Tab-separated table of C-alpha atoms in Angstrom:
chain	number	residue	atom	x	y	z
A	385	MET	CA	113.687	105.110	102.419
A	386	LYS	CA	110.292	106.382	103.565
A	387	THR	CA	107.161	104.278	103.806
A	388	ALA	CA	103.451	105.076	103.971
A	389	VAL	CA	100.859	102.670	105.347
A	390	ILE	CA	97.239	103.136	104.240
A	391	LEU	CA	94.567	103.000	106.963
A	392	LEU	CA	90.953	102.028	106.317
A	393	PRO	CA	88.072	101.125	108.617
A	394	GLY	CA	88.019	97.373	109.191
A	395	LEU	CA	91.698	96.683	108.572
A	396	ASN	CA	93.308	94.788	111.449
A	397	ARG	CA	96.866	94.087	110.283
A	398	ASP	CA	97.853	97.744	110.017
A	399	ARG	CA	99.577	97.796	113.405
A	400	ASP	CA	101.543	94.646	112.592
A	401	MET	CA	102.652	96.278	109.336
A	402	ILE	CA	103.629	99.542	111.048
A	403	ALA	CA	105.598	97.566	113.654
A	404	ALA	CA	107.364	95.531	110.962
A	405	ILE	CA	108.358	98.599	108.928
A	406	THR	CA	109.515	100.443	112.057
A	407	HIS	CA	111.509	97.422	113.185
A	408	ILE	CA	113.195	96.834	109.821
A	409	SER	CA	113.765	100.386	108.583
A	410	GLY	CA	114.340	101.987	112.012
A	411	GLU	CA	111.783	104.640	111.100
A	412	PRO	CA	108.035	104.570	111.690
A	413	PRO	CA	105.982	104.855	108.465
A	414	VAL	CA	103.658	107.753	107.828
A	415	THR	CA	100.004	106.768	107.824
A	416	VAL	CA	97.450	107.820	105.229
A	417	TRP	CA	93.736	107.782	106.041
A	418	GLN	CA	91.350	106.509	103.369
A	419	THR	CA	89.822	109.934	102.719
A	420	ASP	CA	93.207	111.653	102.245
A	421	THR	CA	93.576	112.856	98.673
A	422	THR	CA	97.366	113.079	98.745
A	423	ILE	CA	100.105	110.687	99.818
A	424	PRO	CA	103.390	112.188	101.081
A	425	ASP	CA	106.617	111.643	99.143
A	426	VAL	CA	107.607	108.097	100.049
A	427	ASP	CA	109.471	105.243	98.369
A	428	LEU	CA	107.075	102.509	99.425
A	429	ILE	CA	103.302	102.448	100.004
A	430	ILE	CA	101.697	99.502	101.805
A	431	VAL	CA	98.029	98.523	101.893
A	432	PRO	CA	97.780	96.154	104.868
A	433	GLY	CA	95.417	93.297	105.575
A	434	GLY	CA	92.127	92.956	107.414
A	435	PHE	CA	88.487	93.297	106.480
A	436	SER	CA	88.021	96.795	105.100
A	437	TYR	CA	84.348	97.774	105.104
A	438	GLY	CA	83.491	94.359	106.520
A	439	ASP	CA	84.156	92.760	103.116
A	440	TYR	CA	80.809	94.231	101.982
A	441	LEU	CA	79.912	93.699	98.310
A	442	ARG	CA	83.257	91.977	97.535
A	443	CYS	CA	86.492	91.915	99.515
A	444	GLY	CA	88.283	95.206	98.902
A	445	ALA	CA	85.569	96.564	96.569
A	446	ILE	CA	84.550	99.558	98.673
A	447	ALA	CA	88.091	100.391	99.803
A	448	ALA	CA	89.283	100.467	96.202
A	449	ARG	CA	86.821	103.306	95.460
A	450	MET	CA	87.882	105.542	98.387
A	451	PRO	CA	89.676	108.871	97.743
A	452	PHE	CA	93.197	107.666	98.697
A	453	MET	CA	93.170	105.293	95.721
A	454	LYS	CA	93.452	108.081	93.152
A	455	ALA	CA	96.607	109.325	94.881
A	456	LEU	CA	97.938	105.774	95.199
A	457	LYS	CA	97.405	105.142	91.473
A	458	GLU	CA	99.266	108.359	90.627
A	459	LYS	CA	102.180	107.323	92.864
A	460	ALA	CA	102.247	103.849	91.360
A	461	ALA	CA	102.295	105.349	87.861
A	462	GLN	CA	105.310	107.429	88.910
A	463	GLY	CA	107.123	104.217	89.884
A	464	VAL	CA	106.679	104.331	93.660
A	465	LYS	CA	106.718	100.786	95.045
A	466	VAL	CA	103.376	99.471	96.329
A	467	ILE	CA	102.703	96.326	98.357
A	468	GLY	CA	99.224	94.991	99.107
A	469	VAL	CA	99.022	92.162	101.623
A	470	CYS	CA	95.905	89.999	102.059
A	471	ASN	CA	92.976	92.470	102.045
A	472	GLY	CA	95.505	94.915	100.592
A	473	PHE	CA	95.990	92.500	97.656
A	474	GLN	CA	92.215	92.271	97.227
A	475	ILE	CA	92.017	96.080	97.240
A	476	LEU	CA	94.756	96.447	94.574
A	477	LEU	CA	92.933	93.912	92.364
A	478	GLU	CA	89.603	95.706	92.794
A	479	ALA	CA	91.349	98.980	91.927
A	480	GLY	CA	92.652	97.446	88.694
A	481	LEU	CA	96.322	97.896	89.649
A	482	LEU	CA	96.830	94.141	89.314
A	483	PRO	CA	94.988	91.627	87.091
A	484	GLY	CA	92.607	88.895	88.266
A	485	ALA	CA	90.372	88.417	91.287
A	486	LEU	CA	90.392	86.656	94.657
A	487	MET	CA	87.482	84.280	95.160
A	488	ARG	CA	86.187	82.400	98.203
A	489	ASN	CA	88.660	79.676	99.271
A	490	ALA	CA	87.951	76.401	97.473
A	491	SER	CA	87.495	74.717	100.878
A	492	LEU	CA	84.960	77.446	101.839
A	493	LYS	CA	86.849	77.623	105.153
A	494	PHE	CA	88.784	80.495	106.653
A	495	VAL	CA	92.418	79.357	106.705
A	496	CYS	CA	94.809	80.521	109.413
A	497	ARG	CA	98.035	78.560	109.243
A	498	GLU	CA	101.592	78.575	108.005
A	499	VAL	CA	102.328	77.714	104.380
A	500	GLU	CA	105.467	77.343	102.322
A	501	LEU	CA	106.142	79.781	99.523
A	502	GLU	CA	108.443	79.374	96.563
A	503	VAL	CA	110.168	82.557	95.465
A	504	SER	CA	109.223	82.182	91.801
A	505	ASN	CA	111.007	85.355	90.727
A	506	ALA	CA	113.905	86.621	92.871
A	507	SER	CA	114.755	89.408	90.407
A	508	THR	CA	112.123	91.889	91.551
A	509	ALA	CA	112.199	95.000	93.711
A	510	PHE	CA	110.490	92.979	96.441
A	511	THR	CA	112.314	89.652	96.301
A	512	SER	CA	115.985	90.452	95.599
A	513	GLY	CA	116.807	89.479	99.187
A	514	TYR	CA	115.797	85.887	98.422
A	515	SER	CA	117.367	83.394	96.051
A	516	GLN	CA	115.535	82.096	92.982
A	517	GLY	CA	113.389	79.097	93.927
A	518	GLN	CA	114.004	79.563	97.652
A	519	ILE	CA	111.298	78.054	99.853
A	520	ILE	CA	110.235	80.291	102.721
A	521	ARG	CA	107.728	79.941	105.543
A	522	CYS	CA	104.864	82.415	105.729
A	523	PRO	CA	101.578	82.673	107.654
A	524	VAL	CA	98.237	83.023	105.877
A	525	ALA	CA	94.893	84.106	107.335
A	526	HIS	CA	92.042	84.612	104.898
A	527	HIS	CA	88.661	83.460	103.613
A	528	ASP	CA	88.925	84.811	100.079
A	529	GLY	CA	92.391	84.064	98.744
A	530	ASN	CA	91.553	81.832	95.816
A	531	TYR	CA	93.330	83.644	92.984
A	532	PHE	CA	91.568	83.486	89.629
A	533	VAL	CA	92.529	84.945	86.288
A	534	ASP	CA	91.587	84.119	82.697
A	535	ASP	CA	93.878	81.795	80.736
A	536	ALA	CA	95.339	84.495	78.488
A	537	THR	CA	96.292	86.741	81.420
A	538	LEU	CA	97.682	83.770	83.340
A	539	LYS	CA	99.950	82.995	80.405
A	540	THR	CA	101.110	86.629	80.348
A	541	LEU	CA	101.873	86.494	84.084
A	542	GLN	CA	103.838	83.276	83.585
A	543	ASP	CA	105.692	84.393	80.441
A	544	ASP	CA	106.621	87.790	81.909
A	545	ASN	CA	107.818	86.346	85.238
A	546	ARG	CA	105.199	88.310	87.112
A	547	ILE	CA	104.415	85.526	89.585
A	548	ALA	CA	106.551	86.496	92.581
A	549	PHE	CA	105.444	83.768	94.995
A	550	ARG	CA	103.758	80.374	94.645
A	551	TYR	CA	102.446	78.093	97.379
A	552	ALA	CA	104.965	75.250	97.545
A	553	ASN	CA	105.050	71.594	98.534
A	554	GLY	CA	101.286	71.050	98.468
A	555	THR	CA	100.529	73.886	100.902
A	556	ASN	CA	98.155	75.813	98.588
A	557	PRO	CA	95.534	76.756	101.221
A	558	ASN	CA	92.836	78.187	98.973
A	559	GLY	CA	92.729	76.616	95.501
A	560	SER	CA	94.579	79.454	93.742
A	561	ILE	CA	95.223	78.852	90.049
A	562	ASP	CA	98.849	77.782	89.348
A	563	ASN	CA	99.462	77.930	93.146
A	564	ILE	CA	99.745	81.715	92.848
A	565	ALA	CA	100.373	83.499	96.164
A	566	GLY	CA	101.717	86.829	94.902
A	567	ILE	CA	101.906	88.720	91.596
A	568	LEU	CA	103.436	91.866	90.141
A	569	ASN	CA	102.131	94.507	87.745
A	570	ALA	CA	103.703	94.784	84.300
A	571	GLU	CA	106.106	97.510	85.443
A	572	GLY	CA	107.237	95.454	88.462
A	573	ASN	CA	106.622	98.152	91.088
A	574	VAL	CA	103.320	96.846	92.472
A	575	LEU	CA	103.187	93.557	94.408
A	576	GLY	CA	100.059	91.895	95.752
A	577	MET	CA	100.186	88.787	97.920
A	578	MET	CA	97.821	86.864	100.212
A	579	PRO	CA	100.347	85.620	102.839
A	580	HIS	CA	101.529	87.848	105.683
A	581	PRO	CA	105.314	88.387	105.565
A	582	GLU	CA	104.963	91.119	108.220
A	583	ASN	CA	104.169	88.406	110.753
A	584	LEU	CA	107.490	86.601	110.357
A	585	ILE	CA	110.170	89.267	110.705
A	586	GLU	CA	111.718	88.810	114.148
A	587	HIS	CA	112.772	85.858	116.264
A	588	ALA	CA	109.877	86.455	118.678
A	589	HIS	CA	107.625	85.481	115.746
A	590	GLY	CA	109.361	82.118	115.494
A	591	GLY	CA	111.127	83.005	112.253
A	592	VAL	CA	112.340	85.815	110.040
A	593	ASP	CA	111.508	84.522	106.572
A	594	GLY	CA	109.337	87.547	105.771
A	595	ARG	CA	112.041	90.035	106.573
A	596	ALA	CA	113.908	89.914	103.254
A	597	LEU	CA	110.797	91.061	101.407
A	598	PHE	CA	110.754	94.373	103.273
A	599	GLU	CA	114.546	94.648	103.200
A	600	SER	CA	114.382	94.225	99.412
A	601	ALA	CA	111.623	96.821	99.019
A	602	LEU	CA	113.407	99.250	101.354
A	603	GLY	CA	116.715	98.898	99.526
A	604	LEU	CA	118.432	97.306	102.519
A	605	VAL	CA	119.752	94.317	100.575
A	606	ALA	CA	123.398	94.458	99.502
A	607	ALA	CA	123.545	94.410	95.699
B	851	MET	CA	60.679	107.146	90.326
B	852	ILE	CA	62.212	104.315	88.328
B	853	LYS	CA	63.010	100.979	89.880
B	854	ALA	CA	65.616	98.626	88.506
B	855	ARG	CA	66.877	95.206	89.378
B	856	VAL	CA	70.522	94.332	88.776
B	857	ILE	CA	71.458	90.651	88.668
B	858	VAL	CA	75.134	89.790	89.034
B	859	THR	CA	76.255	86.260	88.241
B	860	LEU	CA	79.601	84.529	87.972
B	861	LYS	CA	80.934	84.150	84.450
B	862	ASN	CA	80.892	80.689	82.939
B	863	GLY	CA	84.059	78.820	83.779
B	864	VAL	CA	84.659	80.633	87.079
B	865	LEU	CA	84.636	78.145	89.933
B	866	ASP	CA	81.847	78.829	92.436
B	867	PRO	CA	82.728	77.083	95.707
B	868	GLN	CA	79.607	78.445	97.426
B	869	GLY	CA	77.352	77.165	94.647
B	870	LYS	CA	79.031	73.763	94.975
B	871	ALA	CA	78.354	73.730	98.734
B	872	ILE	CA	74.694	74.610	98.119
B	873	GLU	CA	74.481	71.747	95.597
B	874	GLY	CA	75.770	69.417	98.310
B	875	ALA	CA	73.256	70.723	100.834
B	876	LEU	CA	70.370	70.271	98.363
B	877	SER	CA	71.368	66.703	97.794
B	878	ALA	CA	71.596	66.212	101.586
B	879	LEU	CA	67.964	67.396	101.713
B	880	SER	CA	67.143	64.620	99.222
B	881	PHE	CA	66.452	66.928	96.281
B	882	SER	CA	67.492	64.763	93.386
B	883	GLY	CA	68.256	65.765	89.818
B	884	VAL	CA	70.025	69.073	90.592
B	885	ASP	CA	72.726	69.399	87.971
B	886	GLN	CA	74.300	72.672	89.067
B	887	VAL	CA	73.834	75.674	91.389
B	888	ARG	CA	75.508	79.016	90.753
B	889	GLN	CA	75.193	81.723	93.400
B	890	GLY	CA	74.765	85.378	92.432
B	891	LYS	CA	73.648	88.746	93.784
B	892	VAL	CA	70.587	90.929	93.277
B	893	PHE	CA	70.512	94.723	93.738
B	894	ASP	CA	67.199	96.594	93.741
B	895	ILE	CA	67.854	100.218	92.887
B	896	ALA	CA	65.382	103.087	92.910
B	897	VAL	CA	66.279	106.344	91.181
B	898	GLU	CA	64.646	109.692	91.883
B	899	HIS	CA	63.777	110.782	88.348
B	900	ASP	CA	61.651	109.324	85.519
B	901	ASP	CA	64.163	109.372	82.645
B	902	LYS	CA	64.412	105.712	81.635
B	903	ALA	CA	67.304	106.147	79.220
B	904	LYS	CA	69.365	108.019	81.791
B	905	ALA	CA	68.497	105.501	84.515
B	906	GLU	CA	69.575	102.594	82.328
B	907	ALA	CA	72.837	104.309	81.332
B	908	ASP	CA	73.603	105.292	84.939
B	909	ILE	CA	72.900	101.833	86.324
B	910	ASN	CA	75.013	100.183	83.644
B	911	ALA	CA	77.858	102.526	84.638
B	912	MET	CA	77.293	101.609	88.312
B	913	CYS	CA	77.654	97.944	87.380
B	914	GLU	CA	80.884	98.552	85.476
B	915	LYS	CA	82.398	100.718	88.202
B	916	LEU	CA	81.244	98.985	91.379
B	917	LEU	CA	78.382	96.505	91.497
B	918	ALA	CA	80.063	93.809	89.409
B	919	ASN	CA	83.684	92.741	89.191
B	920	THR	CA	83.786	92.183	85.450
B	921	VAL	CA	86.890	90.005	85.778
B	922	ILE	CA	84.704	87.252	87.218
B	923	GLU	CA	81.103	88.454	86.996
B	924	ASP	CA	78.448	89.299	84.381
B	925	TYR	CA	75.528	91.610	85.103
B	926	LYS	CA	72.050	92.229	83.750
B	927	VAL	CA	69.974	95.380	84.314
B	928	GLU	CA	66.147	95.123	84.279
B	929	LEU	CA	63.962	98.193	84.626
B	930	VAL	CA	60.833	97.171	86.536
């Protein structure tokens, strides 16, 4: 399985993501610069976290209009798996690959802490390494993670099992509607999530709860 | 040269945590009777030509494609 990691000015979690993919798959990902108009043949494309373009205008708004996005949309339409983490999630929303928007945290504070996530759907390409309803630990670090979507779309997400992760046990750090931490597109090959699973993949991190997400996406989970 | 002002505001029903904080600060400054504050954005745009219809159409397209996130925001274009 080959992976590509998108690079944009202002991202700061790209190296963590590259390290996580290298560690888990045994192969370093290819990197794609924002102005590249093609993405190599890969099985998984990741948009990492950070503060692309300094969060100017709206988080992810400028990044979502850069040339790489056209290629990413084509790959996603072909069924290539895509993960957006944190700013990457914001970018996928701004690009229209996922529904809804991420607003300023309800507390107005930047949150940098560990939360608990419920695996709300373990039957996805990204969560098959977890069990349904499993509670995992995961770090968050963001200022604009307050997921908002209109009522009709929320109902669609709920009815179609497109909510992959929810903040669990009262740990919602940002006021997200329905405790939503991560969602899927209708086809199930695009995942966006605010928490950082790439920062909990080896024992040196103090836990490995994020590992199964990448193992699932990379096809390393025994069926 | 045509100048336009674009005003982007949050849609009704979308929570505005920053507006809420401003409300709190106004009340801390002893301004009474403030029912609600909603924060928005203003863009002043100058275009090179004098074709009003084209300017209005272009700026509306700019709003749809970039300046506003129509999931959560409304926009208004005023030629000035």
